[in-house]
Coordinates of C-alpha atoms and ligand atoms in Angstrom, one line a residue:
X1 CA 0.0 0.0 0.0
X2 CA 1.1 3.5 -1.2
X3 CA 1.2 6.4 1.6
X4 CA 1.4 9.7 0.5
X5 CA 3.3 11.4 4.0
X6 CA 4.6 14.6 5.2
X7 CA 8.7 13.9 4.8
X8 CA 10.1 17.4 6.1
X9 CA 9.2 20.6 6.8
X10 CA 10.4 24.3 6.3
X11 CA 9.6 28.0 6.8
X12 CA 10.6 31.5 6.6
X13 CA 9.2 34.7 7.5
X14 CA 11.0 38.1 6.2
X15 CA 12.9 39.9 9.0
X16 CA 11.0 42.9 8.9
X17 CA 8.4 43.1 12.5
X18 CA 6.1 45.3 12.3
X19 CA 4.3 45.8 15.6
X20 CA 0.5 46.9 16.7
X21 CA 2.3 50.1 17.7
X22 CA 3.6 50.1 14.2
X23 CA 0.4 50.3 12.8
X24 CA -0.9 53.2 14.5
X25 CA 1.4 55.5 12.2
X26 CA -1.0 54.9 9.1
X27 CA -4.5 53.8 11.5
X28 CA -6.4 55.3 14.2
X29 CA -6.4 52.0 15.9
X30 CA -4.8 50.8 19.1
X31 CA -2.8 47.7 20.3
X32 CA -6.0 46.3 22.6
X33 CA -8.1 47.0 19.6
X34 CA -5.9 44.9 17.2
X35 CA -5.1 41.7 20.1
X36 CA -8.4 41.9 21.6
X37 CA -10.3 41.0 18.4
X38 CA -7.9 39.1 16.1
X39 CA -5.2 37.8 19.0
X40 CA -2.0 39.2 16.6
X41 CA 0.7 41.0 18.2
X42 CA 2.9 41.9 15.6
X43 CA 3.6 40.7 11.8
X44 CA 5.9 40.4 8.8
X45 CA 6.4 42.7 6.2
X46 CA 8.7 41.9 2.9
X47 CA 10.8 45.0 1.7
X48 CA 9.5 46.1 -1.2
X49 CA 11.4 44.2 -4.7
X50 CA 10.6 40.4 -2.8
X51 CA 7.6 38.3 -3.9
X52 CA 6.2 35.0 -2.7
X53 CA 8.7 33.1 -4.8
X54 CA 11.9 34.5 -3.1
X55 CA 10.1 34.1 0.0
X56 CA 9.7 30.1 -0.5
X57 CA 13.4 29.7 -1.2
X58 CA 14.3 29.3 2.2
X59 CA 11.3 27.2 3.5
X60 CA 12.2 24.4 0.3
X61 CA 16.0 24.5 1.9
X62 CA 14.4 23.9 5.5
X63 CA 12.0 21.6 3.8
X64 CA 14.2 19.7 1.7
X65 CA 16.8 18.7 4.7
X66 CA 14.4 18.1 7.2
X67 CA 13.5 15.6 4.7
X68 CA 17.1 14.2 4.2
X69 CA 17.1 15.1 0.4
X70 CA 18.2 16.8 -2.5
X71 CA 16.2 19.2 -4.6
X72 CA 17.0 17.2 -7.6
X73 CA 14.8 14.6 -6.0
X74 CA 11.8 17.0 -6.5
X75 CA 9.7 15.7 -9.0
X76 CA 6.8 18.1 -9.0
X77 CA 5.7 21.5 -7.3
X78 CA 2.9 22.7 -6.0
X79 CA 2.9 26.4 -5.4
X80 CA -0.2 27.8 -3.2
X81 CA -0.3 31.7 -3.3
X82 CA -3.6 34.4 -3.7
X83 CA -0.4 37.0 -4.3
X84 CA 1.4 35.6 -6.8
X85 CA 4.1 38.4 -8.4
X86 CA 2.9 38.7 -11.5
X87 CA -0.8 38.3 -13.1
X88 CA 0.6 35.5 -14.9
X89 CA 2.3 33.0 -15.1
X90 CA 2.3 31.7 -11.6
X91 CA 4.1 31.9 -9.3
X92 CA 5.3 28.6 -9.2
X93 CA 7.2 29.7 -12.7
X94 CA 9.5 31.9 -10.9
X95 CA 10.4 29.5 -7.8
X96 CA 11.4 26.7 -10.1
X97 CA 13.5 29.0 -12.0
X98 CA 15.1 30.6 -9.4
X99 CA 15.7 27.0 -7.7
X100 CA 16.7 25.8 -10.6
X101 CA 14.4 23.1 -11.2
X102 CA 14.9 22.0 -14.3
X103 CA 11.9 21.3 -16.8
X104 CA 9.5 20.0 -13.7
X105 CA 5.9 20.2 -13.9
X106 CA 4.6 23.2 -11.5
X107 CA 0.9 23.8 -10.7
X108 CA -0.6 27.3 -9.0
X109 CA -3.3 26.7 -7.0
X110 CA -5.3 30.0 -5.8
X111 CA -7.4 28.8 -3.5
X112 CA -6.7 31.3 -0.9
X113 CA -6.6 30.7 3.1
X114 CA -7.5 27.3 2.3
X115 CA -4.6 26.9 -0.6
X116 CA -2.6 24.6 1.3
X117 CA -5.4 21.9 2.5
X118 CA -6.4 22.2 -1.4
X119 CA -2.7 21.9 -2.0
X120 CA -2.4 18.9 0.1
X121 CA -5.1 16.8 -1.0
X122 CA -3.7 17.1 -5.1
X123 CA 0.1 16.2 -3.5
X124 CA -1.7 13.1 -2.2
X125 CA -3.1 12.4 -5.3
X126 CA 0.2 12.2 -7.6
X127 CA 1.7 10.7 -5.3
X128 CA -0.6 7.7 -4.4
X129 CA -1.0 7.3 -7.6
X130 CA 2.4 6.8 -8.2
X131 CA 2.7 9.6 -11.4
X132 CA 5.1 11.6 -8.7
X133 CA 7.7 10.6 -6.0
X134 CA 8.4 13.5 -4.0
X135 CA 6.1 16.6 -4.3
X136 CA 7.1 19.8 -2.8
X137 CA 3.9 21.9 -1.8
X138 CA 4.5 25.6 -1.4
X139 CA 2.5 28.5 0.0
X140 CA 3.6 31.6 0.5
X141 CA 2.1 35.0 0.6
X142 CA 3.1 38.7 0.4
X143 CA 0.0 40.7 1.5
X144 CA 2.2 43.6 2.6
X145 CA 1.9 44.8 -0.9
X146 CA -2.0 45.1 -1.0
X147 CA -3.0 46.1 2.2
X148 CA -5.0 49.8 2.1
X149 CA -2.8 52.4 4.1
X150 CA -5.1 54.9 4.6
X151 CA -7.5 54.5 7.5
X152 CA -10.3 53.0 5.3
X153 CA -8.1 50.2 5.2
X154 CA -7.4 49.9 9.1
X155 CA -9.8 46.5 9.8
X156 CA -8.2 44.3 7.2
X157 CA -4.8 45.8 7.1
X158 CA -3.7 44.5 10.8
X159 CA -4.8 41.5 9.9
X160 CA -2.3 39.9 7.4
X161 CA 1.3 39.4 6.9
X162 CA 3.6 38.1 4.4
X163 CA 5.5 34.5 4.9
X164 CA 6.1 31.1 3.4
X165 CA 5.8 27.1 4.6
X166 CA 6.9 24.1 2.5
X167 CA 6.5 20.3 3.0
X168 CA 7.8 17.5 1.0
X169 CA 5.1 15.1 0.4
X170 CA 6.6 11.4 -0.6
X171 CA 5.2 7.8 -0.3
X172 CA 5.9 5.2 1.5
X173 CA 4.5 1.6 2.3
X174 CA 2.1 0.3 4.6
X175 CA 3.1 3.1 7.1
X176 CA 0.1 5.7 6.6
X177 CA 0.5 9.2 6.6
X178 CA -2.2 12.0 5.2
X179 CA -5.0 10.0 5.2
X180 CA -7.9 11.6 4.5
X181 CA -8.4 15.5 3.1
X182 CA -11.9 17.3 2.9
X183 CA -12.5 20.1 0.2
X184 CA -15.2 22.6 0.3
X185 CA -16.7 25.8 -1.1
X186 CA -19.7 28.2 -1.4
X187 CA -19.5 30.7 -4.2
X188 CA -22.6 32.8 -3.1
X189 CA -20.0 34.4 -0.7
X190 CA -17.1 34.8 -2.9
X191 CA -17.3 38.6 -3.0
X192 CA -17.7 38.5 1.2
X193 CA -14.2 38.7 1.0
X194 CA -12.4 39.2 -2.0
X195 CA -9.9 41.8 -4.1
X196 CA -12.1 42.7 -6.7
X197 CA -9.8 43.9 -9.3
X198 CA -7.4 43.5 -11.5
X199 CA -10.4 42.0 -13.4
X200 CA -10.8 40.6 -16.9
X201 CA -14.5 41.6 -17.1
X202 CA -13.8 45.2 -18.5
X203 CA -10.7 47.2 -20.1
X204 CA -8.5 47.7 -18.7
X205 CA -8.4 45.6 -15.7
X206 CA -8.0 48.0 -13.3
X207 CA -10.7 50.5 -13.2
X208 CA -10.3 52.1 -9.8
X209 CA -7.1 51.4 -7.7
X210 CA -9.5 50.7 -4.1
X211 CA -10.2 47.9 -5.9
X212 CA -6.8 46.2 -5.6
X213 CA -7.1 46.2 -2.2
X214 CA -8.8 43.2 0.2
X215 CA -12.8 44.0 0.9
X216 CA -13.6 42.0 3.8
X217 CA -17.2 41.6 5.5
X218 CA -15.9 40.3 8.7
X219 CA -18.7 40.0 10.9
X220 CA -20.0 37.4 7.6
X221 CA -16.7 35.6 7.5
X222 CA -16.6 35.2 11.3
X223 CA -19.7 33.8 11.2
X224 CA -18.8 31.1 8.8
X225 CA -15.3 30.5 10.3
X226 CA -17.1 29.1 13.1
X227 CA -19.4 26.6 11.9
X228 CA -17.2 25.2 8.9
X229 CA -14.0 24.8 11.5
X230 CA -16.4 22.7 13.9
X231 CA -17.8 20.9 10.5
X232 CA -14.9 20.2 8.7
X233 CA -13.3 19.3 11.7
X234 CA -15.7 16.4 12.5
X235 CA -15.8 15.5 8.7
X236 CA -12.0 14.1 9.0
X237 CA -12.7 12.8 12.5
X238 CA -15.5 10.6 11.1
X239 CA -13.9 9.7 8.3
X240 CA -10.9 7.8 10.3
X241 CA -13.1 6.8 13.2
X242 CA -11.1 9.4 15.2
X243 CA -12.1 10.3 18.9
X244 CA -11.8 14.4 18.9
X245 CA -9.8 13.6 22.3
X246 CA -7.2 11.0 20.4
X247 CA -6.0 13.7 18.4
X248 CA -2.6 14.8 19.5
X249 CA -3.0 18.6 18.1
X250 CA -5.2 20.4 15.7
X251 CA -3.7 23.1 13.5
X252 CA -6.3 25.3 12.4
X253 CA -5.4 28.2 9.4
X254 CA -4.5 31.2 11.7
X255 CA -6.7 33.3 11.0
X256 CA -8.2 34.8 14.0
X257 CA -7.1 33.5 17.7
X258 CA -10.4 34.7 18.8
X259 CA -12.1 32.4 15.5
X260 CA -10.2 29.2 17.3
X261 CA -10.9 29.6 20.3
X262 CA -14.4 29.7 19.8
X263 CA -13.9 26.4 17.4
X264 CA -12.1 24.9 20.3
X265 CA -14.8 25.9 23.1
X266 CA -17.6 24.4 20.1
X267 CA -15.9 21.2 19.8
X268 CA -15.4 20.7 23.7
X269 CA -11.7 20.7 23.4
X270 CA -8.7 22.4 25.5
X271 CA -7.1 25.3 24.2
X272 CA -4.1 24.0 24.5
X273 CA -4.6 21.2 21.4
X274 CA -5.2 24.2 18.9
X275 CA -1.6 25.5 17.6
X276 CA -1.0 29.3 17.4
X277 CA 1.3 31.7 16.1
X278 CA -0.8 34.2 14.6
X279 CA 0.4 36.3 17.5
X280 CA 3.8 36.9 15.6
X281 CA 3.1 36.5 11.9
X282 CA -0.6 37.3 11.5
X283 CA -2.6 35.9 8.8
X284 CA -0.3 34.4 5.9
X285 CA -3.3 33.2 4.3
X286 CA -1.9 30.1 2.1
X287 CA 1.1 29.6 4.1
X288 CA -0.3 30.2 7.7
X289 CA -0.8 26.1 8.5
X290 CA 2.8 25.1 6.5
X291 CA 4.3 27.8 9.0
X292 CA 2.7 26.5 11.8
X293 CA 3.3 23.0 11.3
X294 CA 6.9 23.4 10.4
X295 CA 7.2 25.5 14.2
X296 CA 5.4 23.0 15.9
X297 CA 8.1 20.5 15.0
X298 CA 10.7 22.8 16.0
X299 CA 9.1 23.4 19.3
X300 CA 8.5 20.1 20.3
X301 CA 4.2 20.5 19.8
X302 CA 4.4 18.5 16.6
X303 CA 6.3 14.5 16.7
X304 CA 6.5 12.0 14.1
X305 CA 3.8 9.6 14.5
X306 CA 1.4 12.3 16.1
X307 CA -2.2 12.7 15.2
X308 CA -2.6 15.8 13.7
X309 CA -5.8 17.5 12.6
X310 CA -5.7 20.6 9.7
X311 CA -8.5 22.7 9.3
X312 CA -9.1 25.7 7.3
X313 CA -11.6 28.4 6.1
X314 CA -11.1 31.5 4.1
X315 CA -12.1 33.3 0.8
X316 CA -14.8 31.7 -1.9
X317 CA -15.7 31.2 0.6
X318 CA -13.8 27.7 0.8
X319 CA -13.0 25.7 3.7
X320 CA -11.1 22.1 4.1
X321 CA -9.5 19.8 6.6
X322 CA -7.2 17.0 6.7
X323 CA -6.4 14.0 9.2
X324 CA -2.7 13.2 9.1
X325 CA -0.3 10.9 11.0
X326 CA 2.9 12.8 10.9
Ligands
COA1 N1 -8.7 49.8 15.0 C1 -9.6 50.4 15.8 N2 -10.9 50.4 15.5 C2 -11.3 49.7 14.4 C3 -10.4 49.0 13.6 C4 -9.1 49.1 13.9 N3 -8.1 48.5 13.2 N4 -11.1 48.5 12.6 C5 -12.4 48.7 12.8 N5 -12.5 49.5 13.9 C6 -13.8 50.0 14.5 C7 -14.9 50.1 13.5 O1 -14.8 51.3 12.8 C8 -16.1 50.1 14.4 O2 -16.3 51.3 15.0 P1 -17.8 51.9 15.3 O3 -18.4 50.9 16.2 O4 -17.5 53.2 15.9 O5 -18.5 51.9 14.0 C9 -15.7 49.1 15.5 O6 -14.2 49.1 15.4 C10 -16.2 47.7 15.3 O7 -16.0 47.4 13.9 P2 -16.4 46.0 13.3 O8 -16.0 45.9 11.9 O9 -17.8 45.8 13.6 O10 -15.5 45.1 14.2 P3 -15.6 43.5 14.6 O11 -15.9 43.4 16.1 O12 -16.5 42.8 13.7 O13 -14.2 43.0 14.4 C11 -12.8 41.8 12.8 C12 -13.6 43.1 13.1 C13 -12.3 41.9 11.4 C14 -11.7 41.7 13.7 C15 -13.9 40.7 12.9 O14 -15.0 40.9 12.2 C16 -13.3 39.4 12.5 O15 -12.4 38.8 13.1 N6 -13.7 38.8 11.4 C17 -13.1 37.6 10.8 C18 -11.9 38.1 10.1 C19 -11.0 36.9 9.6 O16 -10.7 36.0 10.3 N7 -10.6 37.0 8.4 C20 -9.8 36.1 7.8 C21 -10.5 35.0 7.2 S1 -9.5 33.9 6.4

């Protein structure tokens, strides 16, 4: 039996911290505003010149020797970004190049804060299939570049922050590994949260630069977050006759500390089996649950042969989880 598993993990977040207190130069806003409602401290911010592709380069190196291997051994990318650095082609094009890749098949995925679920469940695919060996599934993000500075922008703009996570998804026998994923979306939300433009319905794409930036109904999307968490959650329980309790941690998409702990307090579990690190990076979107789980390794929250439970929700509006022995 073929078992698509997590091999290694890496991340990297660009140096840059920019703080609550940061934030108050372009916002009237305030530290207790900011942590009280979203939980995030601080984030990071590229300098301008870097895209998500530069930002993966790192996390593939942590990746790929956490894993034990070479990056010749790569036989396929997955590259999960909603800020890819150019319109097209993806940017998957420009990490393989820079990485020097050779003529490997890359796919872009734009599935947003759920990308790297989405991403997950395809590098399953190839590679139980056996049409790939080693897949290397990226997400990475740089929202720095989008977010509205001027005080209109002030509820979505403390929310994100730019970063990347990788893991090298390979098989191997009888041993399982990801064992289940769970893939969802309702489009009669998709503009609940969305960036509107560019857009290919009129000329020329951009019409009105606002429109570039993220519109977010958040009271809508909070709403959602908190049934679909809970829902997908129990979907990949079921589906391996899991007990909630059995699982060793849960690792939802960080998107709002105050979102999971509500999913925890729904689902009857301790805080304590959610991971977080929104506090530090804020929401990376695509690459908030690679960055997570590649920290949780490194911090001793995350062990080889855990149970480990991915959930996530975000624009579409999409949402997914996965039940993985790590
Ligand atoms: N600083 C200070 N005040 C702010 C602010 C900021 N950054 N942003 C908004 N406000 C103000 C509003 O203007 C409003 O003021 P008013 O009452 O005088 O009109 C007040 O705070 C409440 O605004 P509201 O938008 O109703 O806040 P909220 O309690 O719904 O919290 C979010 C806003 C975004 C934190 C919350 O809706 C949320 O967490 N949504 C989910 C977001 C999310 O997780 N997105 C990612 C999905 S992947």
């Amino acid at each position: 039996m073929r078992n698509a598993y997590i091999a290694g993990t890496g991340y990297y977040v660009p140096p840059k911290v920019v703080t609550n207190q940061d934030m108050m130069q372009w916002y009237d806003t305030t530290d207790e505003w900011i942590t009280e409602r979203s939980g995030i401290r601080e984030r990071r911010w590229v300098e301008a010149g870097t895209g998500p592709s530069d930002l993966a380069i790192p996390a593939f190196n942590m990746a790929l020797e956490d894993a034990g291997m070479e990056k010749d051994e790569i036989d396929f990318v997955i590259f999960a970004t909603l800020s890819p650095e150019a319109w097209f082609p993806g940017s998957g094009c420009f990490f393989q190049e820079k990485m020097n890749l050779g003529t490997i098949g890359v796919l872009d995925i734009r599935q947003q804060c759920t990308g790297f679920v989405y991403g997950l469940s395809l590098a399953k695919l190839f590679v139980e299939s056996g049409q790939y060996k080693n897949v290397a599934l990226v997400a990475a993000e740089v929202q720095s570049t989008s977010i509205d500075l001027s005080n209109e922008g002030r509820t979505v703009g403390v929310l994100f922050g730019d970063g990347a996570g990788v893991v090298i998804v390979r098989a191997r026998e009888d041993e399982p590994g990801i064992l289940s994923t769970h893939l969802h979306a309702d489009g009669r939300f998709a503009k609940e949260l969305w960036v509107p433009e560019p857009s290919s319905t009129h000329y020329p794409k951009v019409t009105d630069v606002n429109n570039l930036h993220c519109y977010m109904n958040g009271r809508e999307v909070f709403k959602h977050a908190v049934t679909r968490f809970p829902e997908v959650i129990n979907e990949a329980l079921d589906a391996n006759g899991w007990n909630k309790d059995e699982v060793d941690l849960y690792i939802p998409h960080q998107a709002n500390l105050r979102i999971s702990q509500m999913v925890a307090k729904i689902l009857g579990l301790p805080e304590e089996k959610f991971y977080h690190n929104i506090q530090k990076y804020g929401n990376t979107t695509a690459a908030s649950i690679a960055i997570a789980m590649a920290e949780a390794q490194r911090d001793g929250s995350l062990k080889k042969g855990d149970k480990l439970v991915l959930a996530a929700f975000g624009a579409g509006f999409t949402w997914a989880g996965a039940a993985i022995i790590f």
